[in-house]
Amino acid sequence: MLENLIANRWTPSAAAEWTPVMNPSRGVEIARCPVGSAADVDAAVRAARGALAGWAETPPGDRARILFRYKALLEEKFAEIALLICREHGKTLVEAQGDLRRGLDVVDLACGIPSLLMGQKLGQVARNID
């Protein structure tokens, strides 16, 4: 049975339809993915709305610590994630590593948000990002 992680709990899915996940570089199906039902999406949205108030009350420094942990996990699993990107997107390993490194740059930026919340704008914190 398919389950979705909603509100930090595994919840049975109402999905009845599946879609193929293709490796575009080889044109072969590598997996099948359930198509979430409207009920699945509604449950996830309700859970996200419910969590928003608590997150909004979380001090920026605490949020940054959570994001730093996320970044550490991405770095720890860097090679494994890069290979998954290759498999699911048909990219070369160098492209996948570059995409993942760029994602880590965005996480770095988010980790620094507490010091950026000074009411000022920083131009070009990364290429084409203000």
XYZ file of N, CA, C and O in Angstrom, residues 3 9 11 17 22 49 52 60 64 71 75 83 86 88-89 94 101 113-114 116 121 123:
88
model
N 1.867 5.006 0.852
C 1.610 5.956 1.918
C 2.317 7.273 1.614
O 3.366 7.291 0.970
N 3.394 11.952 9.726
C 2.840 10.601 9.904
C 2.655 9.970 8.528
O 2.259 10.631 7.575
N 0.569 8.127 6.018
C -0.871 8.088 5.823
C -1.179 7.328 4.541
O -0.579 7.617 3.500
N -3.982 5.693 -9.572
C -3.305 5.749 -10.864
C -1.798 5.895 -10.633
O -1.368 6.556 -9.697
N 10.763 7.901 -16.132
C 11.645 7.486 -17.222
C 13.064 8.031 -17.024
O 13.235 9.124 -16.497
N -0.859 24.062 6.198
C -1.480 25.258 6.799
C -1.429 25.186 8.319
O -1.176 26.185 8.983
N 2.083 26.013 9.602
C 2.611 27.349 9.298
C 2.699 28.240 10.535
O 3.706 28.917 10.739
N 14.229 32.949 13.951
C 15.082 32.744 12.774
C 16.334 31.903 13.046
O 16.715 31.085 12.212
N 17.350 28.525 11.124
C 18.648 28.370 10.464
C 19.318 27.069 10.899
O 19.911 26.366 10.070
N 21.293 20.898 5.244
C 22.462 21.052 4.378
C 23.493 19.959 4.667
O 24.058 19.367 3.738
N 24.955 17.201 2.020
C 26.386 17.021 1.774
C 26.827 15.588 2.075
O 27.631 15.009 1.347
N 23.939 10.674 -8.201
C 23.647 9.512 -9.045
C 22.149 9.383 -9.315
O 21.737 9.005 -10.424
N 21.279 11.789 -12.027
C 21.689 11.225 -13.320
C 20.634 10.246 -13.826
O 20.220 10.304 -14.987
N 17.425 9.832 -12.934
C 16.068 10.322 -13.144
C 15.962 11.477 -14.128
O 14.877 11.771 -14.599
N 17.081 12.133 -14.433
C 17.025 13.282 -15.338
C 17.882 13.104 -16.581
O 17.885 13.968 -17.453
N 28.743 15.109 -13.969
C 29.233 16.471 -13.728
C 28.064 17.462 -13.674
O 28.019 18.338 -12.812
N 25.194 21.094 -6.286
C 26.006 22.138 -5.648
C 25.237 23.458 -5.656
O 25.238 24.194 -4.687
N 19.717 33.587 6.348
C 18.590 34.522 6.369
C 18.529 35.360 7.648
O 18.229 36.546 7.570
N 18.807 34.806 8.837
C 18.705 35.673 10.022
C 19.550 36.946 9.915
O 19.125 38.014 10.328
N 20.320 38.331 7.146
C 19.827 39.099 6.010
C 18.500 39.800 6.312
O 18.031 40.602 5.520
N 18.332 44.841 0.949
C 18.405 43.897 -0.159
C 19.857 43.741 -0.574
O 20.593 44.710 -0.656
N 22.159 42.512 -3.635
C 22.143 42.149 -5.046
C 23.160 41.077 -5.346
O 24.224 41.029 -4.734
